[in-house]
Coordinates of C-alpha atoms in Angstrom, one line a residue:
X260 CA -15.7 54.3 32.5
X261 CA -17.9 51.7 33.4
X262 CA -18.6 52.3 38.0
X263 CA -16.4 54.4 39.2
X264 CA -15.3 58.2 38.3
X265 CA -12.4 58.4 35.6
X266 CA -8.8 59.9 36.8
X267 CA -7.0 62.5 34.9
X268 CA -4.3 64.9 35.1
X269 CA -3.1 66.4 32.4
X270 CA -0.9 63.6 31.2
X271 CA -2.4 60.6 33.0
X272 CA -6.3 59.2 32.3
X273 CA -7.4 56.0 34.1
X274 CA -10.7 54.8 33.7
X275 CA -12.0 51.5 36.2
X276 CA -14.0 48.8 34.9
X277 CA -16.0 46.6 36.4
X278 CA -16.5 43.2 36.6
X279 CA -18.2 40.4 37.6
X280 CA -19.6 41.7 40.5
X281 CA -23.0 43.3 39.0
X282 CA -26.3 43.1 41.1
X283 CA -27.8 41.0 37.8
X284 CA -25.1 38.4 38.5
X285 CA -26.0 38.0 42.0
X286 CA -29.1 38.0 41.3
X287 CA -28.6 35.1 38.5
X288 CA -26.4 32.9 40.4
X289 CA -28.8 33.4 43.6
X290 CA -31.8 31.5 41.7
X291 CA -29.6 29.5 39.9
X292 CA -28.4 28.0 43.2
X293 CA -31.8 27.6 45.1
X294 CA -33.3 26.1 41.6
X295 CA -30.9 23.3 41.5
X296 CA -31.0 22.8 45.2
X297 CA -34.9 22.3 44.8
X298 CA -34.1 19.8 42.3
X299 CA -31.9 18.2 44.3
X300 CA -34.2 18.2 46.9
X301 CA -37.1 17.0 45.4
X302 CA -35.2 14.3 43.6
X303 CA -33.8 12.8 47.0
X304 CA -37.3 13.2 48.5
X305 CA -38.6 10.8 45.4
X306 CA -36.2 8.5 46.5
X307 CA -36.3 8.2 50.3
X308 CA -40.4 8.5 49.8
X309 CA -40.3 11.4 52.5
X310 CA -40.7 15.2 51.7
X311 CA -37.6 17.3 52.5
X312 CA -39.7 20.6 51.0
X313 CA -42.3 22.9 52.4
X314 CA -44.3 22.5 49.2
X315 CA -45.7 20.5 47.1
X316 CA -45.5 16.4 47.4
X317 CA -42.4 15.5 45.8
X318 CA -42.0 11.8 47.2
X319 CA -44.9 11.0 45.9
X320 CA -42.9 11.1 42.1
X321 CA -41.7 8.0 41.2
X322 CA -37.7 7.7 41.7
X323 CA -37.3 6.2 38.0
X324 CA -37.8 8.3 36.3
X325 CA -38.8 11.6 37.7
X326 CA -36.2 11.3 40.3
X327 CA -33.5 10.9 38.7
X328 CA -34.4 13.5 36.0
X329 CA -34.6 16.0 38.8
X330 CA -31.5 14.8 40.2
X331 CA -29.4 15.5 37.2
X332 CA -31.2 18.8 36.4
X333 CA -30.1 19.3 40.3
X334 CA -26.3 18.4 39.7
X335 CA -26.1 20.5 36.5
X336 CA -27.6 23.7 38.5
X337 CA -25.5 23.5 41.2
X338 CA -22.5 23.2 38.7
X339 CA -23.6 26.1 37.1
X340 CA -23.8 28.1 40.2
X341 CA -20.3 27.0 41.4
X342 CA -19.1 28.6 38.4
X343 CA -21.1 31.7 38.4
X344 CA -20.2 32.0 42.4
X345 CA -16.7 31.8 41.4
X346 CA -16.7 34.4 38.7
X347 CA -18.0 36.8 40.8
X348 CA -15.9 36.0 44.5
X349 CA -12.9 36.5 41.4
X350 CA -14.6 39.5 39.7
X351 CA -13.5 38.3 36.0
X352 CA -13.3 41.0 33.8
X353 CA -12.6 43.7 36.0
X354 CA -9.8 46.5 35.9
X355 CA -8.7 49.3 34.2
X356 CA -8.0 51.3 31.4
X357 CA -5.1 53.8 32.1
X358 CA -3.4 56.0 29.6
X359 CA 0.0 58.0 30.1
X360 CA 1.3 60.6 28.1
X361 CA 4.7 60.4 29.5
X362 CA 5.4 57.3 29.1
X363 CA 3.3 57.4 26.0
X364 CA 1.9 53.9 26.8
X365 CA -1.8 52.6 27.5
X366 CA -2.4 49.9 29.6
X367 CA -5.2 47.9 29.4
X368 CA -5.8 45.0 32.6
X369 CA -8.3 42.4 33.3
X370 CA -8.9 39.8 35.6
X371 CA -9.3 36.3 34.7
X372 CA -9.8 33.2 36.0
X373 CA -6.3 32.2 36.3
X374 CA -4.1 35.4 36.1
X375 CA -4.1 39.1 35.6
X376 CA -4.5 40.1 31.6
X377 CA -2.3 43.3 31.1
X378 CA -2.0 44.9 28.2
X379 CA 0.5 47.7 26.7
X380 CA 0.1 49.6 23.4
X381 CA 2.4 52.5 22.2
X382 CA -0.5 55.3 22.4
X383 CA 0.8 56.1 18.9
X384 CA -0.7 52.7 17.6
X385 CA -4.1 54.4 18.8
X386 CA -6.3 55.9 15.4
X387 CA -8.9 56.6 16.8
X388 CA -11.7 56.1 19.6
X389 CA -14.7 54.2 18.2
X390 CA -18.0 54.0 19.3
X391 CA -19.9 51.1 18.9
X392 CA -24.1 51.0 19.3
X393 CA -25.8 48.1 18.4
X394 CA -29.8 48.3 19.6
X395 CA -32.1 45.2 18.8
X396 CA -32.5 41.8 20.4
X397 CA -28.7 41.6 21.3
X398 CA -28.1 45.2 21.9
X399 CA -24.5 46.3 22.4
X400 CA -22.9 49.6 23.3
X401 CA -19.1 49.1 23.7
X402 CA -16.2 51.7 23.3
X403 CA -13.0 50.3 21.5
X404 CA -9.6 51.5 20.6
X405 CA -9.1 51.0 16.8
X406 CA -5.3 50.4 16.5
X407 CA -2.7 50.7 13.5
X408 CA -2.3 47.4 12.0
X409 CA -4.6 45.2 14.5
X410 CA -8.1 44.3 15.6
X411 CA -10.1 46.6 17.4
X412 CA -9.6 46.1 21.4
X413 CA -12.8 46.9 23.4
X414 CA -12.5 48.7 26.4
X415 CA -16.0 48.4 28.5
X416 CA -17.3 46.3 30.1
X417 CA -18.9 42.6 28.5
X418 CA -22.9 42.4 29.8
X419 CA -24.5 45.1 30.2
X420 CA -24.6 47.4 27.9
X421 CA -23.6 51.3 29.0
X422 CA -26.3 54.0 28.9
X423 CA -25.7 56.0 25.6
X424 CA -25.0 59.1 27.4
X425 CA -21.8 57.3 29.6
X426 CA -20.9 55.9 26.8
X427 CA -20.5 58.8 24.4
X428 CA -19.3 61.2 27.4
X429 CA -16.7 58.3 28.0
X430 CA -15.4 58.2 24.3
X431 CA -15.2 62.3 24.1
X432 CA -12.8 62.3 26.7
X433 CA -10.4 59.7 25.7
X434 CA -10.4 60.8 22.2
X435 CA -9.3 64.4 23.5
X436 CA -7.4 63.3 25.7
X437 CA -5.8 60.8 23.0
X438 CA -6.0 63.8 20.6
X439 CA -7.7 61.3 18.3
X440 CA -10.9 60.7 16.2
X441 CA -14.5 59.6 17.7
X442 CA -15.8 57.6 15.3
X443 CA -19.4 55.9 15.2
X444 CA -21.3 58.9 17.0

C-alpha cells in the first residue's frame, strides 16, 4: 500500500503502511532544529555581547528587545523539533492493513504516541472500497473502507499524498480481493 509490496495468498491480503519516517519529515525537523538553535544562539550572543556564530554580528543586537525575541522564537523551535524528532524515532502512524478471509476479519493497526491502535471489522461490514482524489491547494488522494452503518475509515497514509497510479492499483486489489465495489475512480 503505501512503501512496501502488498502480501496475498488467496485468503490473506496485508498491505504496510508507513509512517513517520518520510525523507520530508527529516528533512523538516532537520531545519526546524538548526533554525531554533540559531535563534538560540544569536539571542545568547545578544546577551553575553560576544558572537557564538560564524555569521553575521548578532551581539551587536540589543538584548531587550531583540534578544529575547530571538530567545523565545529559539525555545519554541526547539520545542517544535523535540516533537517532530519524537514522532519520527516512534514512527506515528505506521502499520498495516491485513485482511483474512478465514477468519473473515480485517485488521487495521497504527502506531501512536502512546500505544498501538488496532482495529477489527467483520469483513462483511465492508461495502465497498472507495477512492478518494482531491487535487487543488490541499490535494488529497486517500483510499478508505466505506463500512455498513459507520464512518468511512481511511486506510493510507496521512501527508503525502499517493501517486494516482498506486493508489488506484491499490484499491483494485482490495476491492477484488474484498469481492467489493471501487467507488470514486
Amino acid at each position: 500500500m503505501a512503501n512496501g509490496a502488498s502480501t496475498t495468498r488467496p485468503s490473506l491480503l496485508e498491505q504496510p503502511v508507513q509512517g513517520s519516517r518520510r525523507l520530508s519529515n527529516y528533512l523538516v525537523a532537520t531545519v526546524v532544529t538548526a533554525g531554533g538553535l540559531g535563534f538560540l544562539l544569536t539571542s545568547l550572543s545578544s546577551r553575553l555581547g560576544r558572537d557564538l556564530l560564524p555569521i553575521g554580528h548578532p551581539a551587536e543586537l540589543a538584548w531587550v528587545p531583540q534578544g529575547l525575541v530571538m530567545g523565545a522564537y529559539g525555545v519554541a523551535a526547539v520545542l517544535l523539533a523535540t516533537y517532530l524528532w519524537s514522532v519520527i524515532t516512534l514512527d506515528v502512524g505506521a502499520g498495516s492493513n491485513r485482511f483474512d478471509r478465514e477468519s473473515s476479519q480485517a485488521t487495521i493497526t497504527r502506531r501512536g504516541f502512546r500505544q498501538k491502535i488496532e482495529l477489527d471489522i467483520p469483513l462483511r461490514q465492508i461495502l465497498a472500497v472507495k477512492v478518494d482524489v482531491r487535487d487543488g491547494l490541499n490535494p488529497r488522494r486517500r483510499l478508505s473502507l466505506r463500512l455498513q452503518g459507520r464512518r468511512d475509515l481511511p486506510l493510507t497514509r496521512v501527508g503525502e499524498p499517493l501517486p494516482l497510479a498506486e493508489l488506484e492499483r491499490s484499491g483494485a486489489e482490495l476491492a477484488r480481493f474484498l469481492k467489493v465495489p471501487l467507488e470514486g475512480v
